[in-house]
Amino acid sequence: MQEGYALSGISKFVTQDQINRYAEVSGDNNPVHLDSGFAAETTFGRIVAHGMLVLAFVSEMLTRQFGQEWLETGTLKVRLKAPVYPGDSVLTYGVVSRLVSESGVHRVQCDIGCRKADGQEVMTGVASLLLSGLSMG
Amino acid sequence: MTFTVGQQMEEVQVTLAASVVNEYISVVDDQSSIYAEAGLVPMAALAAIGLKTLLVGLGLPPGAIHIAQELESHAAARVGQSVLCRARVAQSSRRQQVTFAVLEFTLTNDKGGSILEGRTTLLVPEVPGGKG
């Protein structure tokens, strides 16, 4: 692994059923995710997916790449740039932007995010973690 | 809605039951093999638990919008483990008819060791949903 290395992105298709189930399991029952009448009166104009659902997709990409070391040492900082609607397809992405090695431990920083099929960014940010080795996960 | 900086939510003890963790993994369609292999809990699932502590504690109005999230993991959590969630209002500011709030949460293990810290930024329109 080196700077510029691209993580394997993950593609997801978001459905209303998934949003409903996410609301149930997370306890986030904000009507902007569940009530089409309420959502129609918001700035979004219709139901939107939970930002934390999209964040779960990005975290899955990092888990699949880095394994347990992501779960133990990972940090993440993201901004939610645009809503994801039921019926949207999204693709996560990540690129190693910085790699610093010291005493056998490697600090990896990645530019990360998620975009829709048409290229619109829905989430952007930075993730970092400590790795004991640089073999690909 | 007005947020009081420093306001602490009631602490919540949560057991990371296999049924709940597996349902979360199913809902977000997480295909990572590590959870089943090592009995670990997704970081985003832990964050959702922390956020729930905030949502319940604050009684956020409908239409609040999540605009940014930070997470810092200190240890992996295992299925069956118990975690203690604490949450507080860190910052609040008001511009025009919108309140911006920064809320923080921490998850610790039963020995007080930190598992995850989170920082959530919300935008809360005065008019639910933000129109008008």
PDB file of C-alpha atoms in Angstrom:
ATOM      1  CA  MET A   1       0.000   0.000   0.000  1.00  0.00           C
ATOM      2  CA  GLN A   2       1.220   3.492  -0.799  1.00  0.00           C
ATOM      3  CA  GLU A   3      -0.093   7.012  -1.201  1.00  0.00           C
ATOM      4  CA  GLY A   4      -2.566   7.129  -4.060  1.00  0.00           C
ATOM      5  CA  TYR A   5      -3.756   3.564  -3.478  1.00  0.00           C
ATOM      6  CA  ALA A   6      -7.491   3.345  -4.202  1.00  0.00           C
ATOM      7  CA  LEU A   7      -9.699   1.343  -1.842  1.00  0.00           C
ATOM      8  CA  SER A   8     -12.306  -0.956  -3.354  1.00  0.00           C
ATOM      9  CA  GLY A   9     -15.561   0.968  -3.453  1.00  0.00           C
ATOM     10  CA  ILE A  10     -18.873  -0.523  -2.414  1.00  0.00           C
ATOM     11  CA  SER A  11     -22.059  -0.072  -4.387  1.00  0.00           C
ATOM     12  CA  LYS A  12     -25.451   0.059  -2.663  1.00  0.00           C
ATOM     13  CA  PHE A  13     -29.010   0.555  -3.801  1.00  0.00           C
ATOM     14  CA  VAL A  14     -31.074   2.348  -1.134  1.00  0.00           C
ATOM     15  CA  THR A  15     -34.723   1.404  -0.716  1.00  0.00           C
ATOM     16  CA  GLN A  16     -37.565   2.736   1.402  1.00  0.00           C
ATOM     17  CA  ASP A  17     -37.788  -0.654   3.073  1.00  0.00           C
ATOM     18  CA  GLN A  18     -34.134  -0.360   4.090  1.00  0.00           C
ATOM     19  CA  ILE A  19     -34.737   3.150   5.451  1.00  0.00           C
ATOM     20  CA  ASN A  20     -37.762   1.902   7.423  1.00  0.00           C
ATOM     21  CA  ARG A  21     -35.719  -0.930   8.890  1.00  0.00           C
ATOM     22  CA  TYR A  22     -32.825   1.402   9.670  1.00  0.00           C
ATOM     23  CA  ALA A  23     -35.202   3.690  11.566  1.00  0.00           C
ATOM     24  CA  GLU A  24     -36.381   0.729  13.594  1.00  0.00           C
ATOM     25  CA  VAL A  25     -32.966  -0.661  14.451  1.00  0.00           C
ATOM     26  CA  SER A  26     -31.381   2.743  15.148  1.00  0.00           C
ATOM     27  CA  GLY A  27     -34.322   4.365  16.925  1.00  0.00           C
ATOM     28  CA  ASP A  28     -34.100   7.380  14.596  1.00  0.00           C
ATOM     29  CA  ASN A  29     -37.736   7.860  13.624  1.00  0.00           C
ATOM     30  CA  ASN A  30     -37.428  11.389  12.281  1.00  0.00           C
ATOM     31  CA  PRO A  31     -40.412  11.720   9.901  1.00  0.00           C
ATOM     32  CA  VAL A  32     -38.152  13.141   7.200  1.00  0.00           C
ATOM     33  CA  HIS A  33     -37.092   9.489   6.727  1.00  0.00           C
ATOM     34  CA  LEU A  34     -40.492   7.862   7.068  1.00  0.00           C
ATOM     35  CA  ASP A  35     -43.409  10.173   6.322  1.00  0.00           C
ATOM     36  CA  SER A  36     -43.748  11.233   2.693  1.00  0.00           C
ATOM     37  CA  GLY A  37     -46.285  13.939   3.587  1.00  0.00           C
ATOM     38  CA  PHE A  38     -43.971  15.501   6.148  1.00  0.00           C
ATOM     39  CA  ALA A  39     -40.912  15.114   3.914  1.00  0.00           C
ATOM     40  CA  ALA A  40     -42.704  16.840   1.032  1.00  0.00           C
ATOM     41  CA  GLU A  41     -42.881  20.003   3.130  1.00  0.00           C
ATOM     42  CA  THR A  42     -39.162  20.034   3.909  1.00  0.00           C
ATOM     43  CA  THR A  43     -36.317  21.496   1.889  1.00  0.00           C
ATOM     44  CA  PHE A  44     -35.684  17.975   0.527  1.00  0.00           C
ATOM     45  CA  GLY A  45     -39.166  17.679  -0.984  1.00  0.00           C
ATOM     46  CA  ARG A  46     -39.328  13.954  -0.334  1.00  0.00           C
ATOM     47  CA  ILE A  47     -38.119  11.233   1.985  1.00  0.00           C
ATOM     48  CA  VAL A  48     -34.358  11.022   2.521  1.00  0.00           C
ATOM     49  CA  ALA A  49     -32.182   8.239   3.875  1.00  0.00           C
ATOM     50  CA  HIS A  50     -30.469   8.545   7.245  1.00  0.00           C
ATOM     51  CA  GLY A  51     -26.992  10.034   7.000  1.00  0.00           C
ATOM     52  CA  MET A  52     -25.810   7.286   9.341  1.00  0.00           C
ATOM     53  CA  LEU A  53     -26.962   4.679   6.839  1.00  0.00           C
ATOM     54  CA  VAL A  54     -24.663   6.201   4.228  1.00  0.00           C
ATOM     55  CA  LEU A  55     -21.896   6.404   6.816  1.00  0.00           C
ATOM     56  CA  ALA A  56     -22.376   2.661   7.416  1.00  0.00           C
ATOM     57  CA  PHE A  57     -21.588   2.043   3.731  1.00  0.00           C
ATOM     58  CA  VAL A  58     -18.344   4.031   4.009  1.00  0.00           C
ATOM     59  CA  SER A  59     -17.397   2.247   7.218  1.00  0.00           C
ATOM     60  CA  GLU A  60     -18.057  -1.115   5.538  1.00  0.00           C
ATOM     61  CA  MET A  61     -15.562  -0.199   2.807  1.00  0.00           C
ATOM     62  CA  LEU A  62     -12.958   0.660   5.456  1.00  0.00           C
ATOM     63  CA  THR A  63     -13.669  -2.515   7.431  1.00  0.00           C
ATOM     64  CA  ARG A  64     -13.307  -4.670   4.330  1.00  0.00           C
ATOM     65  CA  GLN A  65     -10.024  -2.960   3.500  1.00  0.00           C
ATOM     66  CA  PHE A  66      -8.422  -2.717   6.928  1.00  0.00           C
ATOM     67  CA  GLY A  67     -10.243  -5.279   9.083  1.00  0.00           C
ATOM     68  CA  GLN A  68     -10.047  -5.198  12.853  1.00  0.00           C
ATOM     69  CA  GLU A  69      -7.459  -2.412  12.893  1.00  0.00           C
ATOM     70  CA  TRP A  70     -10.101  -0.084  11.479  1.00  0.00           C
ATOM     71  CA  LEU A  71     -12.484  -1.053  14.269  1.00  0.00           C
ATOM     72  CA  GLU A  72      -9.790  -0.571  16.928  1.00  0.00           C
ATOM     73  CA  THR A  73      -7.982   2.589  15.810  1.00  0.00           C
ATOM     74  CA  GLY A  74     -10.083   4.214  13.100  1.00  0.00           C
ATOM     75  CA  THR A  75     -11.127   7.834  13.063  1.00  0.00           C
ATOM     76  CA  LEU A  76     -13.480   9.401  10.601  1.00  0.00           C
ATOM     77  CA  LYS A  77     -14.673  12.908   9.880  1.00  0.00           C
ATOM     78  CA  VAL A  78     -17.368  13.406   7.244  1.00  0.00           C
ATOM     79  CA  ARG A  79     -19.766  16.015   5.982  1.00  0.00           C
ATOM     80  CA  LEU A  80     -23.128  15.089   4.553  1.00  0.00           C
ATOM     81  CA  LYS A  81     -23.277  17.074   1.341  1.00  0.00           C
ATOM     82  CA  ALA A  82     -26.520  16.007  -0.317  1.00  0.00           C
ATOM     83  CA  PRO A  83     -29.515  13.821   0.473  1.00  0.00           C
ATOM     84  CA  VAL A  84     -29.830  10.219  -0.632  1.00  0.00           C
ATOM     85  CA  TYR A  85     -33.343   9.305  -1.714  1.00  0.00           C
ATOM     86  CA  PRO A  86     -35.048   5.914  -1.828  1.00  0.00           C
ATOM     87  CA  GLY A  87     -34.194   4.432  -5.227  1.00  0.00           C
ATOM     88  CA  ASP A  88     -30.741   6.015  -5.370  1.00  0.00           C
ATOM     89  CA  SER A  89     -27.639   3.966  -6.129  1.00  0.00           C
ATOM     90  CA  VAL A  90     -24.505   5.098  -4.340  1.00  0.00           C
ATOM     91  CA  LEU A  91     -20.845   4.131  -4.537  1.00  0.00           C
ATOM     92  CA  THR A  92     -18.294   4.621  -1.777  1.00  0.00           C
ATOM     93  CA  TYR A  93     -14.717   5.557  -2.570  1.00  0.00           C
ATOM     94  CA  GLY A  94     -11.437   6.020  -0.764  1.00  0.00           C
ATOM     95  CA  VAL A  95      -7.864   6.943  -1.680  1.00  0.00           C
ATOM     96  CA  VAL A  96      -4.812   6.782   0.578  1.00  0.00           C
ATOM     97  CA  SER A  97      -3.729  10.405   0.831  1.00  0.00           C
ATOM     98  CA  ARG A  98      -0.985  10.130   3.437  1.00  0.00           C
ATOM     99  CA  LEU A  99       1.113   7.326   4.828  1.00  0.00           C
ATOM    100  CA  VAL A 100       3.540   7.850   7.694  1.00  0.00           C
ATOM    101  CA  SER A 101       5.569   4.965   9.088  1.00  0.00           C
ATOM    102  CA  GLU A 102       7.303   5.066  12.431  1.00  0.00           C
ATOM    103  CA  SER A 103       8.678   2.271  14.604  1.00  0.00           C
ATOM    104  CA  GLY A 104       6.871  -0.365  12.611  1.00  0.00           C
ATOM    105  CA  VAL A 105       3.480   1.310  12.868  1.00  0.00           C
ATOM    106  CA  HIS A 106       1.898   2.972   9.874  1.00  0.00           C
ATOM    107  CA  ARG A 107      -0.569   5.840  10.117  1.00  0.00           C
ATOM    108  CA  VAL A 108      -2.774   5.766   7.055  1.00  0.00           C
ATOM    109  CA  GLN A 109      -4.968   8.678   6.057  1.00  0.00           C
ATOM    110  CA  CYS A 110      -7.590   8.332   3.335  1.00  0.00           C
ATOM    111  CA  ASP A 111      -9.816  10.756   1.519  1.00  0.00           C
ATOM    112  CA  ILE A 112     -13.173   9.034   1.605  1.00  0.00           C
ATOM    113  CA  GLY A 113     -16.711   9.581   0.488  1.00  0.00           C
ATOM    114  CA  CYS A 114     -19.797   8.387  -1.250  1.00  0.00           C
ATOM    115  CA  ARG A 115     -21.364   9.563  -4.487  1.00  0.00           C
ATOM    116  CA  LYS A 116     -24.466   8.830  -6.498  1.00  0.00           C
ATOM    117  CA  ALA A 117     -24.466   7.069  -9.835  1.00  0.00           C
ATOM    118  CA  ASP A 118     -24.572  10.483 -11.573  1.00  0.00           C
ATOM    119  CA  GLY A 119     -21.432  11.571  -9.714  1.00  0.00           C
ATOM    120  CA  GLN A 120     -23.077  13.833  -7.134  1.00  0.00           C
ATOM    121  CA  GLU A 121     -21.178  13.768  -3.863  1.00  0.00           C
ATOM    122  CA  VAL A 122     -23.367  12.850  -0.913  1.00  0.00           C
ATOM    123  CA  MET A 123     -20.656  12.421   1.723  1.00  0.00           C
ATOM    124  CA  THR A 124     -17.021  13.508   1.817  1.00  0.00           C
ATOM    125  CA  GLY A 125     -14.379  13.365   4.472  1.00  0.00           C
ATOM    126  CA  VAL A 126     -11.224  11.894   5.859  1.00  0.00           C
ATOM    127  CA  ALA A 127     -10.500   8.650   7.678  1.00  0.00           C
ATOM    128  CA  SER A 128      -7.319   7.549   9.392  1.00  0.00           C
ATOM    129  CA  LEU A 129      -6.080   4.533  11.282  1.00  0.00           C
ATOM    130  CA  LEU A 130      -2.987   2.763  12.533  1.00  0.00           C
ATOM    131  CA  LEU A 131      -1.754  -0.339  10.741  1.00  0.00           C
ATOM    132  CA  SER A 132       0.847  -2.797  11.958  1.00  0.00           C
ATOM    133  CA  GLY A 133       1.521  -3.970   8.398  1.00  0.00           C
ATOM    134  CA  LEU A 134       0.952  -2.650   4.932  1.00  0.00           C
ATOM    135  CA  SER A 135      -0.271  -5.778   3.168  1.00  0.00           C
ATOM    136  CA  MET A 136      -3.628  -5.265   1.518  1.00  0.00           C
ATOM    137  CA  GLY A 137      -6.672  -6.480   3.474  1.00  0.00           C
TER     138      GLY A 137
ATOM    139  CA  MET B   1     -35.377  24.570  19.669  1.00  0.00           C
ATOM    140  CA  THR B   2     -32.855  25.756  22.230  1.00  0.00           C
ATOM    141  CA  PHE B   3     -29.870  23.659  23.235  1.00  0.00           C
ATOM    142  CA  THR B   4     -28.126  24.253  26.527  1.00  0.00           C
ATOM    143  CA  VAL B   5     -24.387  23.889  26.155  1.00  0.00           C
ATOM    144  CA  GLY B   6     -23.132  21.392  28.698  1.00  0.00           C
ATOM    145  CA  GLN B   7     -26.484  19.656  29.009  1.00  0.00           C
ATOM    146  CA  GLN B   8     -25.881  15.967  29.730  1.00  0.00           C
ATOM    147  CA  MET B   9     -28.231  13.235  28.605  1.00  0.00           C
ATOM    148  CA  GLU B  10     -29.168  10.439  30.925  1.00  0.00           C
ATOM    149  CA  GLU B  11     -26.579   7.650  30.759  1.00  0.00           C
ATOM    150  CA  VAL B  12     -27.722   4.534  28.966  1.00  0.00           C
ATOM    151  CA  GLN B  13     -26.351   1.024  29.449  1.00  0.00           C
ATOM    152  CA  VAL B  14     -26.689  -1.109  26.334  1.00  0.00           C
ATOM    153  CA  THR B  15     -25.919  -4.786  25.871  1.00  0.00           C
ATOM    154  CA  LEU B  16     -24.729  -5.503  22.354  1.00  0.00           C
ATOM    155  CA  ALA B  17     -27.002  -8.486  21.890  1.00  0.00           C
ATOM    156  CA  ALA B  18     -26.324 -10.730  18.918  1.00  0.00           C
ATOM    157  CA  SER B  19     -29.890 -10.331  17.682  1.00  0.00           C
ATOM    158  CA  VAL B  20     -29.625  -6.524  17.571  1.00  0.00           C
ATOM    159  CA  VAL B  21     -26.137  -6.485  16.037  1.00  0.00           C
ATOM    160  CA  ASN B  22     -27.123  -9.035  13.397  1.00  0.00           C
ATOM    161  CA  GLU B  23     -30.259  -7.075  12.554  1.00  0.00           C
ATOM    162  CA  TYR B  24     -28.167  -3.916  12.169  1.00  0.00           C
ATOM    163  CA  ILE B  25     -25.702  -5.722   9.878  1.00  0.00           C
ATOM    164  CA  SER B  26     -28.601  -7.073   7.831  1.00  0.00           C
ATOM    165  CA  VAL B  27     -30.287  -3.672   7.503  1.00  0.00           C
ATOM    166  CA  VAL B  28     -27.167  -1.844   6.314  1.00  0.00           C
ATOM    167  CA  ASP B  29     -26.285  -4.851   4.130  1.00  0.00           C
ATOM    168  CA  ASP B  30     -22.748  -5.012   5.511  1.00  0.00           C
ATOM    169  CA  GLN B  31     -20.941  -7.865   3.748  1.00  0.00           C
ATOM    170  CA  SER B  32     -17.765  -7.698   5.877  1.00  0.00           C
ATOM    171  CA  SER B  33     -16.905 -11.193   7.060  1.00  0.00           C
ATOM    172  CA  ILE B  34     -15.086 -10.040  10.189  1.00  0.00           C
ATOM    173  CA  TYR B  35     -18.249  -9.611  12.252  1.00  0.00           C
ATOM    174  CA  ALA B  36     -19.350 -13.213  11.970  1.00  0.00           C
ATOM    175  CA  GLU B  37     -15.792 -14.526  12.161  1.00  0.00           C
ATOM    176  CA  ALA B  38     -14.621 -12.554  15.183  1.00  0.00           C
ATOM    177  CA  GLY B  39     -17.876 -11.618  16.921  1.00  0.00           C
ATOM    178  CA  LEU B  40     -17.202  -7.903  16.517  1.00  0.00           C
ATOM    179  CA  VAL B  41     -19.648  -5.004  16.262  1.00  0.00           C
ATOM    180  CA  PRO B  42     -19.551  -2.533  13.343  1.00  0.00           C
ATOM    181  CA  MET B  43     -18.234   0.896  14.267  1.00  0.00           C
ATOM    182  CA  ALA B  44     -21.241   2.516  12.608  1.00  0.00           C
ATOM    183  CA  ALA B  45     -23.575   0.392  14.747  1.00  0.00           C
ATOM    184  CA  LEU B  46     -21.869   1.708  17.876  1.00  0.00           C
ATOM    185  CA  ALA B  47     -22.208   5.226  16.523  1.00  0.00           C
ATOM    186  CA  ALA B  48     -25.916   4.633  15.956  1.00  0.00           C
ATOM    187  CA  ILE B  49     -26.254   3.610  19.604  1.00  0.00           C
ATOM    188  CA  GLY B  50     -24.475   6.772  20.705  1.00  0.00           C
ATOM    189  CA  LEU B  51     -26.663   8.874  18.465  1.00  0.00           C
ATOM    190  CA  LYS B  52     -29.784   7.211  19.824  1.00  0.00           C
ATOM    191  CA  THR B  53     -28.742   8.303  23.321  1.00  0.00           C
ATOM    192  CA  LEU B  54     -28.682  11.861  22.016  1.00  0.00           C
ATOM    193  CA  LEU B  55     -31.962  11.598  20.138  1.00  0.00           C
ATOM    194  CA  VAL B  56     -33.814  10.196  23.121  1.00  0.00           C
ATOM    195  CA  GLY B  57     -32.161  12.549  25.591  1.00  0.00           C
ATOM    196  CA  LEU B  58     -32.804  15.706  23.628  1.00  0.00           C
ATOM    197  CA  GLY B  59     -36.181  14.908  22.141  1.00  0.00           C
ATOM    198  CA  LEU B  60     -35.127  16.442  18.851  1.00  0.00           C
ATOM    199  CA  PRO B  61     -37.899  18.014  16.793  1.00  0.00           C
ATOM    200  CA  PRO B  62     -38.974  16.425  13.515  1.00  0.00           C
ATOM    201  CA  GLY B  63     -36.988  17.726  10.590  1.00  0.00           C
ATOM    202  CA  ALA B  64     -33.616  18.023  12.325  1.00  0.00           C
ATOM    203  CA  ILE B  65     -30.895  17.446   9.732  1.00  0.00           C
ATOM    204  CA  HIS B  66     -27.633  15.607  10.301  1.00  0.00           C
ATOM    205  CA  ILE B  67     -24.888  17.523   8.499  1.00  0.00           C
ATOM    206  CA  ALA B  68     -21.582  16.205   9.862  1.00  0.00           C
ATOM    207  CA  GLN B  69     -20.184  13.330  11.860  1.00  0.00           C
ATOM    208  CA  GLU B  70     -16.886  12.528  13.509  1.00  0.00           C
ATOM    209  CA  LEU B  71     -15.943   9.191  15.051  1.00  0.00           C
ATOM    210  CA  GLU B  72     -12.855   8.094  16.942  1.00  0.00           C
ATOM    211  CA  SER B  73     -12.498   4.450  17.837  1.00  0.00           C
ATOM    212  CA  HIS B  74     -10.326   3.296  20.722  1.00  0.00           C
ATOM    213  CA  ALA B  75     -11.254  -0.364  20.880  1.00  0.00           C
ATOM    214  CA  ALA B  76     -13.353  -2.888  19.046  1.00  0.00           C
ATOM    215  CA  ALA B  77     -16.603  -3.917  20.726  1.00  0.00           C
ATOM    216  CA  ARG B  78     -17.724  -7.523  20.868  1.00  0.00           C
ATOM    217  CA  VAL B  79     -21.141  -9.058  20.579  1.00  0.00           C
ATOM    218  CA  GLY B  80     -22.576  -9.657  24.041  1.00  0.00           C
ATOM    219  CA  GLN B  81     -20.528  -6.864  25.602  1.00  0.00           C
ATOM    220  CA  SER B  82     -22.165  -4.137  27.649  1.00  0.00           C
ATOM    221  CA  VAL B  83     -21.424  -0.488  26.883  1.00  0.00           C
ATOM    222  CA  LEU B  84     -22.267   2.705  28.716  1.00  0.00           C
ATOM    223  CA  CYS B  85     -23.355   5.646  26.541  1.00  0.00           C
ATOM    224  CA  ARG B  86     -22.942   9.232  27.649  1.00  0.00           C
ATOM    225  CA  ALA B  87     -23.911  12.260  25.588  1.00  0.00           C
ATOM    226  CA  ARG B  88     -23.844  16.024  25.949  1.00  0.00           C
ATOM    227  CA  VAL B  89     -24.460  19.245  24.095  1.00  0.00           C
ATOM    228  CA  ALA B  90     -21.047  20.659  23.175  1.00  0.00           C
ATOM    229  CA  GLN B  91     -21.936  23.745  21.130  1.00  0.00           C
ATOM    230  CA  SER B  92     -25.001  25.605  19.987  1.00  0.00           C
ATOM    231  CA  SER B  93     -25.405  28.621  17.777  1.00  0.00           C
ATOM    232  CA  ARG B  94     -28.262  30.283  15.997  1.00  0.00           C
ATOM    233  CA  ARG B  95     -28.270  31.908  12.583  1.00  0.00           C
ATOM    234  CA  GLN B  96     -31.453  33.371  11.161  1.00  0.00           C
ATOM    235  CA  GLN B  97     -34.114  30.710  11.758  1.00  0.00           C
ATOM    236  CA  VAL B  98     -31.767  27.783  12.119  1.00  0.00           C
ATOM    237  CA  THR B  99     -29.977  26.347  15.148  1.00  0.00           C
ATOM    238  CA  PHE B 100     -26.672  24.533  14.689  1.00  0.00           C
ATOM    239  CA  ALA B 101     -25.835  22.098  17.459  1.00  0.00           C
ATOM    240  CA  VAL B 102     -22.718  20.041  18.069  1.00  0.00           C
ATOM    241  CA  LEU B 103     -23.433  17.032  20.230  1.00  0.00           C
ATOM    242  CA  GLU B 104     -20.873  14.616  21.657  1.00  0.00           C
ATOM    243  CA  PHE B 105     -21.217  11.053  22.809  1.00  0.00           C
ATOM    244  CA  THR B 106     -18.903   8.452  24.297  1.00  0.00           C
ATOM    245  CA  LEU B 107     -19.207   4.717  24.659  1.00  0.00           C
ATOM    246  CA  THR B 108     -17.186   3.014  27.369  1.00  0.00           C
ATOM    247  CA  ASN B 109     -16.792  -0.584  28.494  1.00  0.00           C
ATOM    248  CA  ASP B 110     -17.671  -1.901  31.958  1.00  0.00           C
ATOM    249  CA  LYS B 111     -14.188  -0.953  33.221  1.00  0.00           C
ATOM    250  CA  GLY B 112     -14.518   2.619  32.036  1.00  0.00           C
ATOM    251  CA  GLY B 113     -12.267   2.136  29.017  1.00  0.00           C
ATOM    252  CA  SER B 114     -13.165   4.190  25.977  1.00  0.00           C
ATOM    253  CA  ILE B 115     -14.544   2.340  22.962  1.00  0.00           C
ATOM    254  CA  LEU B 116     -15.830   5.131  20.748  1.00  0.00           C
ATOM    255  CA  GLU B 117     -16.183   8.892  20.784  1.00  0.00           C
ATOM    256  CA  GLY B 118     -18.501  10.720  18.442  1.00  0.00           C
ATOM    257  CA  ARG B 119     -19.272  14.277  17.506  1.00  0.00           C
ATOM    258  CA  THR B 120     -22.479  14.988  15.641  1.00  0.00           C
ATOM    259  CA  THR B 121     -23.470  18.267  13.993  1.00  0.00           C
ATOM    260  CA  LEU B 122     -27.154  18.912  13.492  1.00  0.00           C
ATOM    261  CA  LEU B 123     -29.070  21.680  11.823  1.00  0.00           C
ATOM    262  CA  VAL B 124     -32.462  22.297  13.392  1.00  0.00           C
ATOM    263  CA  PRO B 125     -34.830  24.559  11.445  1.00  0.00           C
ATOM    264  CA  GLU B 126     -37.195  26.663  13.541  1.00  0.00           C
ATOM    265  CA  VAL B 127     -40.017  25.571  11.284  1.00  0.00           C
ATOM    266  CA  PRO B 128     -40.021  21.751  11.225  1.00  0.00           C
ATOM    267  CA  GLY B 129     -38.527  20.594   7.959  1.00  0.00           C
ATOM    268  CA  GLY B 130     -37.039  23.945   7.106  1.00  0.00           C
ATOM    269  CA  LYS B 131     -39.583  25.372   4.668  1.00  0.00           C
ATOM    270  CA  GLY B 132     -41.391  28.540   5.372  1.00  0.00           C
TER     271      GLY B 132
END
